[in-house]
Tab-separated table of C-alpha atoms in Angstrom:
chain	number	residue	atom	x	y	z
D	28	UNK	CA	-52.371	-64.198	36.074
D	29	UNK	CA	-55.214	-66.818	37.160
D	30	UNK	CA	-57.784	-63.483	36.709
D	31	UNK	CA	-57.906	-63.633	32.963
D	32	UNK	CA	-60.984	-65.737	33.289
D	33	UNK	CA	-63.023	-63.778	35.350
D	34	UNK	CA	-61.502	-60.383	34.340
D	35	UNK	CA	-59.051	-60.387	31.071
D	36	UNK	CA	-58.753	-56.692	30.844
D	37	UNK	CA	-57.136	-56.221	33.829
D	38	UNK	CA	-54.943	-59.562	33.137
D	39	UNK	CA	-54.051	-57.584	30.176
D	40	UNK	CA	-52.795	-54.547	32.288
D	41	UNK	CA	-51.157	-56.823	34.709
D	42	UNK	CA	-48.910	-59.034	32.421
D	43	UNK	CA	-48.044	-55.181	30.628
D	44	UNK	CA	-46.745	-53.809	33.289
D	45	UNK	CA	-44.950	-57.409	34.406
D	46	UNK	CA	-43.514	-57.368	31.031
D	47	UNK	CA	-42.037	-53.970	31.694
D	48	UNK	CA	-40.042	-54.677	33.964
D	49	UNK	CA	-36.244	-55.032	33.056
D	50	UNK	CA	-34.760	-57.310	35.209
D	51	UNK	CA	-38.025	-60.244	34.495
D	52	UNK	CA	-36.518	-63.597	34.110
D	53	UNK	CA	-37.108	-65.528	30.598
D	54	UNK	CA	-39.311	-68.255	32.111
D	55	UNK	CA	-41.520	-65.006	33.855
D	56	UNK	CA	-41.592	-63.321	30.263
D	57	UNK	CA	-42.997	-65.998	28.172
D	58	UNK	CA	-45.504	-67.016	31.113
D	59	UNK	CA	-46.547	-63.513	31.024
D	60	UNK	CA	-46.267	-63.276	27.067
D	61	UNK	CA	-48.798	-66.607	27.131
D	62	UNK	CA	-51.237	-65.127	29.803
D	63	UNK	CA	-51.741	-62.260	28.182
D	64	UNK	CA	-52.210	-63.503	24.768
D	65	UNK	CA	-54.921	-65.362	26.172
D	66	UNK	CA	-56.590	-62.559	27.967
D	67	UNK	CA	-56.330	-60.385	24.915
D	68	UNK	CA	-58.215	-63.435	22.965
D	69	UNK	CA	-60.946	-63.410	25.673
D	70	UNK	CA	-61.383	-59.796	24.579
D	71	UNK	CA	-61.558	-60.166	21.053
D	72	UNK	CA	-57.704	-58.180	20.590
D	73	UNK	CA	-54.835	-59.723	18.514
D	74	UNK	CA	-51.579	-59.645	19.268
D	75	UNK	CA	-48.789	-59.761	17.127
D	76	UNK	CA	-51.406	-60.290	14.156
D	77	UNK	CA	-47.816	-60.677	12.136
D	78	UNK	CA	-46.833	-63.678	13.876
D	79	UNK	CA	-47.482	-66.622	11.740
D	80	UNK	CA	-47.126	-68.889	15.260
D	81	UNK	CA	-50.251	-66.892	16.414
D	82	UNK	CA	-52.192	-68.168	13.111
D	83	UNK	CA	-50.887	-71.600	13.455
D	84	UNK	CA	-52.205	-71.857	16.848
D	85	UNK	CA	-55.243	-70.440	16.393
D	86	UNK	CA	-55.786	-72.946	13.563
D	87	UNK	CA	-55.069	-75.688	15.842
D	88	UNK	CA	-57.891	-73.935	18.182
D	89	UNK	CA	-60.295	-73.991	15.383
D	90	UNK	CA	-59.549	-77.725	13.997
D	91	UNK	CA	-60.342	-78.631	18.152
D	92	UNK	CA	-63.561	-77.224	17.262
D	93	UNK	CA	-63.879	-78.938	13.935
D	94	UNK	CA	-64.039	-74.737	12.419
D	95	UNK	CA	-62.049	-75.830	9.005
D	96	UNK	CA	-63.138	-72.678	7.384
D	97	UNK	CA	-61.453	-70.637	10.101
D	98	UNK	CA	-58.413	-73.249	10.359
D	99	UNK	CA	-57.670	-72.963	6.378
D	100	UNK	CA	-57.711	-69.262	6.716
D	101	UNK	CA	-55.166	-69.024	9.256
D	102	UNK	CA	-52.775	-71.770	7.497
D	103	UNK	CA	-53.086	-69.540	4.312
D	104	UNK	CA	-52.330	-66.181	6.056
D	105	UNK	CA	-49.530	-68.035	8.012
D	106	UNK	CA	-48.370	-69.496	4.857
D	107	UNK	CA	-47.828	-65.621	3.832
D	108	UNK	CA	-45.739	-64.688	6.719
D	109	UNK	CA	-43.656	-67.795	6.751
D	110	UNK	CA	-43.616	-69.742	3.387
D	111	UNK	CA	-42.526	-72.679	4.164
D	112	UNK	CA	-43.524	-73.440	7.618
D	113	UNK	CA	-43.633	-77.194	8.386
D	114	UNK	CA	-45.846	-77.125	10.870
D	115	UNK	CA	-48.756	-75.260	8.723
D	116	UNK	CA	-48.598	-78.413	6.378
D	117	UNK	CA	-48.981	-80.943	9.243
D	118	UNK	CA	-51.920	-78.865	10.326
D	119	UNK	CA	-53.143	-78.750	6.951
D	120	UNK	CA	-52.867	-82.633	6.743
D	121	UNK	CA	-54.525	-83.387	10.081
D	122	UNK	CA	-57.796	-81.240	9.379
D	123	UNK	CA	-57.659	-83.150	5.472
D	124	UNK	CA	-57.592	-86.436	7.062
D	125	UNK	CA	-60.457	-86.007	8.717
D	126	UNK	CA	-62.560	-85.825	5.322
D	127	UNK	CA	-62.460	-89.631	4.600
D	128	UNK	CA	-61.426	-91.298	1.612
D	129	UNK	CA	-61.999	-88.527	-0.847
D	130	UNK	CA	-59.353	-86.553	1.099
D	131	UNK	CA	-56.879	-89.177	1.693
D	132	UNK	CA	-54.462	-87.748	-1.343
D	133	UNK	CA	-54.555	-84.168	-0.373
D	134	UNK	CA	-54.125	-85.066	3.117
D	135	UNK	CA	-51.276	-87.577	1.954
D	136	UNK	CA	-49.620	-84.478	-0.189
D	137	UNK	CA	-50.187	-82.180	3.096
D	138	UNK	CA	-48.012	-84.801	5.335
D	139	UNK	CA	-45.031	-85.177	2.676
D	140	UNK	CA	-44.483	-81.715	2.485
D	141	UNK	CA	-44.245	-81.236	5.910
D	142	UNK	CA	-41.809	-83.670	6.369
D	143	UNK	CA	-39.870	-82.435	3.129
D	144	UNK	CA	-39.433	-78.750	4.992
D	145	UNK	CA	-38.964	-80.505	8.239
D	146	UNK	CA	-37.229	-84.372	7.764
D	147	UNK	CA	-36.723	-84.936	11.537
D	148	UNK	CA	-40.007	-83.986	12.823
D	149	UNK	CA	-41.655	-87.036	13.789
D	150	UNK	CA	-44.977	-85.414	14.287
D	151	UNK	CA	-45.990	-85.120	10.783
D	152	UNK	CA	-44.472	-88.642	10.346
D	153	UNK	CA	-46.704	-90.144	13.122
D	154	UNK	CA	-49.518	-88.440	11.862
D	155	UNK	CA	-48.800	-89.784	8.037
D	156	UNK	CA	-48.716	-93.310	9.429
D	157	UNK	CA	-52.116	-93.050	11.361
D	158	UNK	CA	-53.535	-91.896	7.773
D	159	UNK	CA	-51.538	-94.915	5.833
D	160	UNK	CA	-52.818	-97.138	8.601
D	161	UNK	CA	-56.724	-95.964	8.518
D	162	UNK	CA	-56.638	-96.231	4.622
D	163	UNK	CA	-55.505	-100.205	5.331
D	164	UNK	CA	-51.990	-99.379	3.532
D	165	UNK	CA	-50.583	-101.507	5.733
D	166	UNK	CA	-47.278	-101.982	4.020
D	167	UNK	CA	-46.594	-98.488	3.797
D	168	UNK	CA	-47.817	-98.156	7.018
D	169	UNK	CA	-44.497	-100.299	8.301
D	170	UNK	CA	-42.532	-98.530	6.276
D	171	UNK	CA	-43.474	-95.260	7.722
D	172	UNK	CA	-43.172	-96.786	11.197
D	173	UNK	CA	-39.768	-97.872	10.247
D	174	UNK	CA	-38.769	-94.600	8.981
D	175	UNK	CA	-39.358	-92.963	12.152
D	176	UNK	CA	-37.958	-95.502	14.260
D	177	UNK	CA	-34.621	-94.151	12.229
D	178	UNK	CA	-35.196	-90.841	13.196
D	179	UNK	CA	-32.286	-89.470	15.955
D	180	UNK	CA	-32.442	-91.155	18.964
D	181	UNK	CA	-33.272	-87.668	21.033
D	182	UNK	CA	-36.592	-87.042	18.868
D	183	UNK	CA	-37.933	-90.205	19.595
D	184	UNK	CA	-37.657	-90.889	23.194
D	185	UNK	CA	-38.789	-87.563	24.552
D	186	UNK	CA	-41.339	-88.762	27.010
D	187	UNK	CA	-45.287	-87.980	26.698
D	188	UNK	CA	-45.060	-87.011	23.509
D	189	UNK	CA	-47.656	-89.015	21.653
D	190	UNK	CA	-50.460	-91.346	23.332
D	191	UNK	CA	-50.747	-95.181	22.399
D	192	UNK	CA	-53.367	-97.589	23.926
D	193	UNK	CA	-54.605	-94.485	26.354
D	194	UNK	CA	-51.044	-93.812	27.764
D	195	UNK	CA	-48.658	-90.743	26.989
D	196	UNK	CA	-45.399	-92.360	25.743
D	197	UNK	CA	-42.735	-91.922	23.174
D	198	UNK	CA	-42.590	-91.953	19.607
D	199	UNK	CA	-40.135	-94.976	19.849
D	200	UNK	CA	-42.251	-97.036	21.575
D	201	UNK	CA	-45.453	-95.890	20.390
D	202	UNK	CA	-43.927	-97.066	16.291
D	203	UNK	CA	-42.914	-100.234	17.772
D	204	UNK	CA	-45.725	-101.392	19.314
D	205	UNK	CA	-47.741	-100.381	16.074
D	206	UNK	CA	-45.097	-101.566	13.760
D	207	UNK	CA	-45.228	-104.928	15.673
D	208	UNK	CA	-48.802	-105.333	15.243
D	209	UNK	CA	-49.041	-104.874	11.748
D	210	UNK	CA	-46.257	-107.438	11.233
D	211	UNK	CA	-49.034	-109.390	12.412
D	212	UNK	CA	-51.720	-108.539	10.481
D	213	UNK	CA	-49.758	-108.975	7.386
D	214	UNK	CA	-48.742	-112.364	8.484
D	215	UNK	CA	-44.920	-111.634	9.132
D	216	UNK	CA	-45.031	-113.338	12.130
D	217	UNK	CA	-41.460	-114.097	12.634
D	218	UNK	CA	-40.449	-110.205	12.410
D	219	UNK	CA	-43.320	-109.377	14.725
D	220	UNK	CA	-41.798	-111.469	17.380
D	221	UNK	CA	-38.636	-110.213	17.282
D	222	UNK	CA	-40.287	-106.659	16.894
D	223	UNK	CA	-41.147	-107.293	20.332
D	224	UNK	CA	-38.880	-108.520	21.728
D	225	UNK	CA	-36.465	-105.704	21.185
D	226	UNK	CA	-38.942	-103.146	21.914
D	227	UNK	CA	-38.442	-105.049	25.501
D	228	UNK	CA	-35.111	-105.104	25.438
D	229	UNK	CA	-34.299	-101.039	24.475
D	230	UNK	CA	-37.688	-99.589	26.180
D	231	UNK	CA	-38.635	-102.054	28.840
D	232	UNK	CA	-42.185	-100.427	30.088
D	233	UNK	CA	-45.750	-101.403	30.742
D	234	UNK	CA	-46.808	-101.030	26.534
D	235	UNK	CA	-43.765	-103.022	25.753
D	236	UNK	CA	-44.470	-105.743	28.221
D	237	UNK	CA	-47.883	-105.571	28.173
D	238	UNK	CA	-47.883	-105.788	24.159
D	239	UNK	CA	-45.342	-108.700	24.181
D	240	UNK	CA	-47.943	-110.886	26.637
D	241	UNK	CA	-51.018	-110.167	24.310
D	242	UNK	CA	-48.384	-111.235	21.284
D	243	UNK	CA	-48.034	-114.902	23.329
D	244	UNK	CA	-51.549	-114.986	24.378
D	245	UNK	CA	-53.170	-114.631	20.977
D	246	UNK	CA	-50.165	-115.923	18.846
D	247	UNK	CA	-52.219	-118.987	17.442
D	248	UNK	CA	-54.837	-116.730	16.557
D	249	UNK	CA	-52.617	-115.406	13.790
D	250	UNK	CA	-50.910	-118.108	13.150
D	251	UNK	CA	-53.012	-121.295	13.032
D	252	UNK	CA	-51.349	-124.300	13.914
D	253	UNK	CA	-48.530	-122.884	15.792
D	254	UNK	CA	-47.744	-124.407	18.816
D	255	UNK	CA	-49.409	-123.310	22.090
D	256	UNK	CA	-48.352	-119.768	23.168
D	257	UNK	CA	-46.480	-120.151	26.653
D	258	UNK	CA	-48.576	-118.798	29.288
D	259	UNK	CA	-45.729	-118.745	31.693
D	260	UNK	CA	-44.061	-116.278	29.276
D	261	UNK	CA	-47.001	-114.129	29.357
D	262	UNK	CA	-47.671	-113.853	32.933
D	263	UNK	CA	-43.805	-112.889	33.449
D	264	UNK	CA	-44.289	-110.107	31.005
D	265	UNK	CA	-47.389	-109.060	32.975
D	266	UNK	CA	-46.052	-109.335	36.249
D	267	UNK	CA	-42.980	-106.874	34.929
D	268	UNK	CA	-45.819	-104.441	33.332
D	269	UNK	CA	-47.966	-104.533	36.520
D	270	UNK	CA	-45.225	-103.824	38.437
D	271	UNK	CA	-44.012	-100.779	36.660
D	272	UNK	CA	-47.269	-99.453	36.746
D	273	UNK	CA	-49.766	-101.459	38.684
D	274	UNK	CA	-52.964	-99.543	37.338
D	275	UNK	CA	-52.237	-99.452	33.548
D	276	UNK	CA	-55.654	-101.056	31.946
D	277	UNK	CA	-54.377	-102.775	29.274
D	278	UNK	CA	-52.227	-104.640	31.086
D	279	UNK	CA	-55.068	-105.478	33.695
D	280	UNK	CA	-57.178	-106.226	30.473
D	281	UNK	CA	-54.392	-108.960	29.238
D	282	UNK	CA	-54.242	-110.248	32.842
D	283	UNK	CA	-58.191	-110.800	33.023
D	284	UNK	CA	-57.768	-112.691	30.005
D	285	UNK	CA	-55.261	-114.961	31.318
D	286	UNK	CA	-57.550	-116.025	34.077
D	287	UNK	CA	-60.560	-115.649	31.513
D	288	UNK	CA	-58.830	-118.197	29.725
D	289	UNK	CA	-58.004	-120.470	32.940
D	290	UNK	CA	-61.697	-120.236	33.722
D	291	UNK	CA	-60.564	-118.552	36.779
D	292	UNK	CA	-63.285	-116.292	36.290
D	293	UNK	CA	-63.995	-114.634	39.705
D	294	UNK	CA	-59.882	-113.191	39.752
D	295	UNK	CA	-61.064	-112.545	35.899
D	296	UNK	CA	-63.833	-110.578	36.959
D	297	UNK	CA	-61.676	-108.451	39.711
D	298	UNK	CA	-59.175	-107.743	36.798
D	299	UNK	CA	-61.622	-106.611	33.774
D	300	UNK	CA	-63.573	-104.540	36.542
D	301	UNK	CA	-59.871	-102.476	37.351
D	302	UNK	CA	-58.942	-102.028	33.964
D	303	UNK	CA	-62.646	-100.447	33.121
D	304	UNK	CA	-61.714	-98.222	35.550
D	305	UNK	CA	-58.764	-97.086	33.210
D	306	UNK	CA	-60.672	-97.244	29.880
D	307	UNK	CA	-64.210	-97.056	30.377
D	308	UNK	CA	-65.148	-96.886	26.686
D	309	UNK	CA	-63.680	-99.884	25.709
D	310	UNK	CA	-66.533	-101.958	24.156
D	311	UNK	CA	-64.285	-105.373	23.628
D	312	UNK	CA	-62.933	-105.091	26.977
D	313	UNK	CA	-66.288	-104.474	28.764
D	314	UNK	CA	-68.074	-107.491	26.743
D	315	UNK	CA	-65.773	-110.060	27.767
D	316	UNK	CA	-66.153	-108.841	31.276
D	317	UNK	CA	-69.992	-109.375	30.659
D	318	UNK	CA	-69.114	-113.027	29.861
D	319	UNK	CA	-66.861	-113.379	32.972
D	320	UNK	CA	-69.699	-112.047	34.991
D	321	UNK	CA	-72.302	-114.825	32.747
D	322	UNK	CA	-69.953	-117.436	33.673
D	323	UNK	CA	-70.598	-116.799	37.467
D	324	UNK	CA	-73.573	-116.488	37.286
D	325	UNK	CA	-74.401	-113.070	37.219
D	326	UNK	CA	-76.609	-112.623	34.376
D	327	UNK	CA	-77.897	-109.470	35.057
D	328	UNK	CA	-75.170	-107.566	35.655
D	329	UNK	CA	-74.046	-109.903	32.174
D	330	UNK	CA	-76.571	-108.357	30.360
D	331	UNK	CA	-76.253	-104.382	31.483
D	332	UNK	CA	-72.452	-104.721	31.159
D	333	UNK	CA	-72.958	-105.995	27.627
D	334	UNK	CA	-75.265	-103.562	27.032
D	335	UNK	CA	-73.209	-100.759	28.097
D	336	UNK	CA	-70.392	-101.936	25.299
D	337	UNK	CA	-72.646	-101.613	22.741
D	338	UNK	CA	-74.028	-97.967	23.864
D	339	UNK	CA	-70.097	-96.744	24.949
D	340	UNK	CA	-68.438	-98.075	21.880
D	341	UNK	CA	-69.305	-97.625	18.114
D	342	UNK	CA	-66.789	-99.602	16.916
D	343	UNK	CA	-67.522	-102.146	18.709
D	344	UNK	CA	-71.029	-102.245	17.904
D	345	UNK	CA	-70.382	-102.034	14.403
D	346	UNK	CA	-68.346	-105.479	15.101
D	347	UNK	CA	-70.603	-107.197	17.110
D	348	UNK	CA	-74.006	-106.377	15.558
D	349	UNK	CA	-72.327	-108.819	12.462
D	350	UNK	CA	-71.609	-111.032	14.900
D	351	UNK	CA	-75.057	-111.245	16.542
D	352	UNK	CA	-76.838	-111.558	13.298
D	353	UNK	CA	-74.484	-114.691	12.321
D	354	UNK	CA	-75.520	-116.202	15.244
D	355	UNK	CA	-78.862	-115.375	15.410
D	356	UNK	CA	-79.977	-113.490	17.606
D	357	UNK	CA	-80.382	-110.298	15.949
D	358	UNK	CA	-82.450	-109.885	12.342
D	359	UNK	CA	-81.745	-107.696	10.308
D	360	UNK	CA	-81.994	-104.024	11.202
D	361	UNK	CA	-84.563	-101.995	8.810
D	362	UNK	CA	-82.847	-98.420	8.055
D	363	UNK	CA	-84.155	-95.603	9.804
D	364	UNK	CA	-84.932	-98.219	12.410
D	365	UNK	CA	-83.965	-97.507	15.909
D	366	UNK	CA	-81.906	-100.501	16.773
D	367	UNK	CA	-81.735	-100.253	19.978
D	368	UNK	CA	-84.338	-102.415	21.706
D	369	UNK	CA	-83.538	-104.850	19.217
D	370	UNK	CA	-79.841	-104.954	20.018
D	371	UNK	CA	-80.931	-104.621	23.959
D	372	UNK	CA	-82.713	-107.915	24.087
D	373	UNK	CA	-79.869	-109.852	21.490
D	374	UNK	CA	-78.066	-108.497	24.310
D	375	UNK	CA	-80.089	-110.247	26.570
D	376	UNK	CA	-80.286	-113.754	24.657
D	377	UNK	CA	-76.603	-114.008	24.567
D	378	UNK	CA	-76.447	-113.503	27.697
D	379	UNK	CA	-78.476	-116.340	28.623
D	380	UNK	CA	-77.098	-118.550	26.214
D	381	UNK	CA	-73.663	-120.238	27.277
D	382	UNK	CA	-72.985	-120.987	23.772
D	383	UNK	CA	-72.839	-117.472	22.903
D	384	UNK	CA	-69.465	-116.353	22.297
């Protein structure tokens, strides 16, 4: 089977005769059924050209490879062989919501009827919430969370079924972490709290724990004039998080900034540098490790790492340009400017500066 790289028509021939035989086990015939389809693509042949699966998956080939023209086809010819297929819609919707704000109701109308042919899917639901929660529809967002947090139990705690912070997960945790946090931004602090702490209670992993410590570290930030988060708290739920999985980065990230926060900056250093390792991209993560490496001293290896943020991480740049510019040490950018050796040597001033923050 491995050959249909180097030499499809003869995987082709292979998985025919395999499929031939009488006595082939279920698991052998659907290998051989998905070798072969493969091989047959690699030589430009269809297969079942009928089979409204083969069009949906083809689609989701071409939306990997941004092809909407191609995708749209295959929904509509799917659409003919199966009216009514769920999954078609959900594909529909994902490709939509990639078109920005001027797609956002057709993408919306894409997602609600796939989840009006198919109610307990929670992959059309999950992807409806990521395009409520883009849009800033925050409160809809929640309720969408909500609603698949209701979903049956089964359906939502399949593992590795959807990824959250850079780790495969389930659906269940994955809505209550994101639930959670947008309890927050809406101010419902109260709810977010307990949010959390059942997610512990019914799913006690490394997202649930490691969520629940960043709650208690940056608690105040949300809430100003709270009292102090507890820091003992915090470092429990880390400790539990690290020691289900010792190597998950955000729960090295929220450990760093324990010790970032003690001024215990050489462990913080240590701790930033592992979680890196786990999400290299990470522009927030990889500045503050910049300023942990400022605070010893290190200003070089301040500067590249700060550097490297900006370059790895548009997101963050977009952030932290603003936040150069309010503090001065980046003008304004001229369009069709290159910024870069302007942002390289803001870069560098902050660097040098202790007050920068």
């Amino acid at each position: 089977m491995s050959m249909f790289e180097t030499d499809p028509r003869q995987t082709v021939r292979s998985c025919t005769f395999t499929l031939s035989q009488d006595q082939l086990a279920p698991a052998e015939r659907a290998e051989a059924l998905k070798v072969r389809g493969r091989a047959l693509h690699r030589t430009e042949h269809k297969i079942a050209p009928d089979d409204p699966e083969l069009h949906l998956r083809r689609g989701w080939t071409a939306f990997d490879k941004r092809d909407f023209e191609t995708l749209f086809a295959h929904a509509r010819r799917a659409l003919e062989l199966k009216p009514g297929y769920g999954n078609v819609y959900g594909m529909i919707g994902a490709a939509l919501s990639l078109g920005g704000p001027e797609k956002f109701a057709q993408a919306r109308a894409a997602y609600d009827e796939a989840i009006r042919l198919q109610p307990d899917d929670p992959l059309a639901r999950y992807n409806r919430f990521l395009l409520l929660k883009t849009n800033n529809l925050n409160g809809e967002a929640i309720e969408e969370a909500e609603a698949i947090l209701r979903l049956p139990t089964p359906v939502i705690t399949r593992p590795s079924e959807v990824t959250c912070y850079v780790r495969q997960t389930t659906y269940r945790i994955a809505m209550a972490i994101e639930r959670a946090l947008l309890l927050r931004i809406v101010g419902r602090i109260n709810e977010a709290q307990q949010a959390y702490d059942h997610a512990v209670e019914i799913d006690p992993d490394p997202l649930t724990y490691a969520w629940r410590a960043e709650f208690r570290l940056t608690q105040t930030v949300y809430a100003p004039g709270a009292p102090p988060p507890s820091l003992s708290a915090a470092q429990d739920d880390l400790d539990k998080a690290l020691t289900l999985d010792p190597d998950y980065w955000f729960s090295l990230n929220q450990q760093a900034m324990l010790h970032f926060g003690r001024r215990e900056y050489q462990t913080a250093a240590a701790e930033f540098a592992r979680a890196l390792k786990g999400y290299p991209i990470n522009g927030t993560m990889r500045w503050y490790y910049a300023k942990t490496l400022r605070a010893l001293g290190k200003n070089e290896e301040a500067a590249s790492e700060g550097i490297t943020a900006f370059q790895l991480d548009p997101g963050f740049m977009e952030w932290e340009l603003g936040e150069l510019q309010k503090r001065g040490y980046l003008a304004a950018i001229a369009p069709d400017t290159d910024p870069r050796p302007a942002v390289t040597d803001a870069v560098r001033a902050c660097m040098l500066d202790e007050d920068c923050r």
